[in-house]
GROMACS .gro file of C-alpha atoms in nm:
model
  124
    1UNK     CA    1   0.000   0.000   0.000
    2UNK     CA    2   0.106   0.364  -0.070
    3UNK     CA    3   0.099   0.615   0.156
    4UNK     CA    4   0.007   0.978   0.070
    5UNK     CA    5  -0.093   1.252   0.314
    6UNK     CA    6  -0.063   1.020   0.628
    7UNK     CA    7  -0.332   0.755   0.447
    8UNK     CA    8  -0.261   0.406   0.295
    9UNK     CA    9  -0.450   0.369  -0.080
   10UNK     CA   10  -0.491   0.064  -0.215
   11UNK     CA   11  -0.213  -0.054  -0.501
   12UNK     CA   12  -0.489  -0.266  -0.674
   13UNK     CA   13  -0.705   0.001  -0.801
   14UNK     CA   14  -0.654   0.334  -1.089
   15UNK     CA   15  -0.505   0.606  -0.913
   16UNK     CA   16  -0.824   0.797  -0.967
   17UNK     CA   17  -1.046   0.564  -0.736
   18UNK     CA   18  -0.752   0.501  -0.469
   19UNK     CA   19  -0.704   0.886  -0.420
   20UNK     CA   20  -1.057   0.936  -0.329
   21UNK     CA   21  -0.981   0.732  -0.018
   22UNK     CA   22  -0.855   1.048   0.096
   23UNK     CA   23  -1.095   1.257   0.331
   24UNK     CA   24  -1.129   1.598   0.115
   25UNK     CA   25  -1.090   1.421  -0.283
   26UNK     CA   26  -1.352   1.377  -0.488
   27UNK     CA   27  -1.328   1.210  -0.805
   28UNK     CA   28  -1.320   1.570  -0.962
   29UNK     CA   29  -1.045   1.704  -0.759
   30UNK     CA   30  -0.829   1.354  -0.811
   31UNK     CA   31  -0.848   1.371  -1.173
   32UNK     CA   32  -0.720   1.754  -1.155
   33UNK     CA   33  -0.410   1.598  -0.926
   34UNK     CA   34  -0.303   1.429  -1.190
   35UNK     CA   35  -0.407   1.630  -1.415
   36UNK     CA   36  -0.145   1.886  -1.253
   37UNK     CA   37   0.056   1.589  -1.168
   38UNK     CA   38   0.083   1.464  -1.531
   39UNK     CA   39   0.016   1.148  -1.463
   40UNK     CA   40  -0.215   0.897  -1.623
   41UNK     CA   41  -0.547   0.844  -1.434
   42UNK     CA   42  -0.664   0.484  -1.574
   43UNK     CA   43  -0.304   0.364  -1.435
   44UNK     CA   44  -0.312   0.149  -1.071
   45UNK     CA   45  -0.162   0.290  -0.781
   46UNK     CA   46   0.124  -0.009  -0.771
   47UNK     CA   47   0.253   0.046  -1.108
   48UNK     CA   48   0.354   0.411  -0.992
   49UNK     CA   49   0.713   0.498  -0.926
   50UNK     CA   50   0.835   0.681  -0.661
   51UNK     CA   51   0.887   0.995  -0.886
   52UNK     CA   52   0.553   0.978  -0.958
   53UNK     CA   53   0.369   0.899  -0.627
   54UNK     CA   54   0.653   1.266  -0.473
   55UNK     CA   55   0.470   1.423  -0.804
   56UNK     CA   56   0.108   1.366  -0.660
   57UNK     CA   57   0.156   1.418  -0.259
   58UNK     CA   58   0.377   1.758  -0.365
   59UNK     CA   59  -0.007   1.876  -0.593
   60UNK     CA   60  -0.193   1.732  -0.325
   61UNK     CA   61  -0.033   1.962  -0.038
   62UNK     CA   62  -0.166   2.255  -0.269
   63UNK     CA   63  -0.530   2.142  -0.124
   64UNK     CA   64  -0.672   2.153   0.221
   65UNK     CA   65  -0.720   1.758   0.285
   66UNK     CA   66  -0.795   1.526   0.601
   67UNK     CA   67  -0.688   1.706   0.914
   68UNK     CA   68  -0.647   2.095   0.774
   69UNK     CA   69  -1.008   2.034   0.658
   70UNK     CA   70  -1.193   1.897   0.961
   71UNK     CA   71  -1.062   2.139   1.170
   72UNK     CA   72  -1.165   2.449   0.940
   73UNK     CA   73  -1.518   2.246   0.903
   74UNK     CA   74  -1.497   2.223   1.270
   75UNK     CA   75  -1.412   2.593   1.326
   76UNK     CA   76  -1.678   2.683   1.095
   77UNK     CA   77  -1.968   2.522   1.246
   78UNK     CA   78  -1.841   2.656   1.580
   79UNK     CA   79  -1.822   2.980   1.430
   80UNK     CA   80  -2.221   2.940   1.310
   81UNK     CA   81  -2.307   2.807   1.680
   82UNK     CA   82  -2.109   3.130   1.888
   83UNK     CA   83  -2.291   3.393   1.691
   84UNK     CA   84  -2.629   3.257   1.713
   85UNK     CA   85  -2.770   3.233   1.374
   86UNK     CA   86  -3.017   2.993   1.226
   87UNK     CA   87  -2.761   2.732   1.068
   88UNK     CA   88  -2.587   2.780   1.420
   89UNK     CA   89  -2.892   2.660   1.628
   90UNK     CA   90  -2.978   2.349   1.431
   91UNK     CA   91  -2.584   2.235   1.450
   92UNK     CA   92  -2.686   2.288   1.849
   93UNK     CA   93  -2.975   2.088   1.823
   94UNK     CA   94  -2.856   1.811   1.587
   95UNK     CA   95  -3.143   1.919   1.319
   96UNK     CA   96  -3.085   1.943   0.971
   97UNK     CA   97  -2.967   2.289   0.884
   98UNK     CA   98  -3.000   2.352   0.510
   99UNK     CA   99  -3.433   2.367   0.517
  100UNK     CA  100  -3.565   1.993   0.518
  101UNK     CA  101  -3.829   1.903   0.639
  102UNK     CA  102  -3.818   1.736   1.010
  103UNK     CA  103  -4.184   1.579   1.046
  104UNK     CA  104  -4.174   1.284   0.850
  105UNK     CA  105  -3.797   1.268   0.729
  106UNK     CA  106  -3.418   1.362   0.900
  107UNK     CA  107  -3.409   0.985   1.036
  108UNK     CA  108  -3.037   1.030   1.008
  109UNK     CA  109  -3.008   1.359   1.198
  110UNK     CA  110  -3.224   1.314   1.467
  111UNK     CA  111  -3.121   0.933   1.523
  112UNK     CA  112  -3.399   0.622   1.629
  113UNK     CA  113  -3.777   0.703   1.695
  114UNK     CA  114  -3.815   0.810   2.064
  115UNK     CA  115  -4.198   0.585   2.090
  116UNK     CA  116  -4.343   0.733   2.398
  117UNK     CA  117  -4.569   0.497   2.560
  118UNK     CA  118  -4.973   0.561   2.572
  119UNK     CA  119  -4.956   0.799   2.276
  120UNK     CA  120  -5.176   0.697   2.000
  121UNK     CA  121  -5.029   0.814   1.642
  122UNK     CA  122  -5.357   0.973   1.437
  123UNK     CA  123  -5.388   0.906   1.060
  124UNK     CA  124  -5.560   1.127   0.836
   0.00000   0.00000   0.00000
């Protein structure tokens, strides 16, 4: 396995895919490393030399990736929460923040059903 930016990508698969397995790339921004890198994307991440693997970490230190960008994401969201605004509040209270709707849907925000006993659901 190579290592880039502190995180091992698979040898088996094109350089395009095994970048990707780096928190911050895309498939859009790991075609435009080697893009910049000149470096074929169809070709698997063990047939790259060493040149070639210093080409793409010395590109990919050009983006914010993995730890630079959780803790701006991080920073940002704390930022949202210390001056009170809308998006703020919901990051408090674990709601979606970008305008779904909460009745019926944000399963994955707001976690399990909470049944509370005795309460009869009404249909309409």
């Amino acid at each position: 396995m190579s290592r880039i930016l502190g995180v091992d990508i698979p040898n088996q698969k094109k350089i395009k895919v095994s970048l990707t397995y780096i928190y911050g790339i895309g498939e859009p921004l790991a075609l435009r490393i080697c893009k910049e890198a000149k470096i074929n994307p169809e070709k698997k991440t063990g047939e790259l030399t060493d040149v070639e693997l210093a080409q793409i970490r010395e590109v990919c230190v050009k983006f914010p990736l993995e730890g630079d960008l959780k803790k701006t994401i991080a920073l940002n969201i704390k930022r949202l929460q210390e001056i009170n605004c809308y998006r703020g509040i919901r990051h408090r209270k674990n709601l979606p923040t970008r305008g779904q709707r909460t009745k019926s849907n944000a399963r994955t925000r707001k976690g399990p059903r909470k049944t509370i006993a005795n309460k009869k659901v009404e249909t309409k």
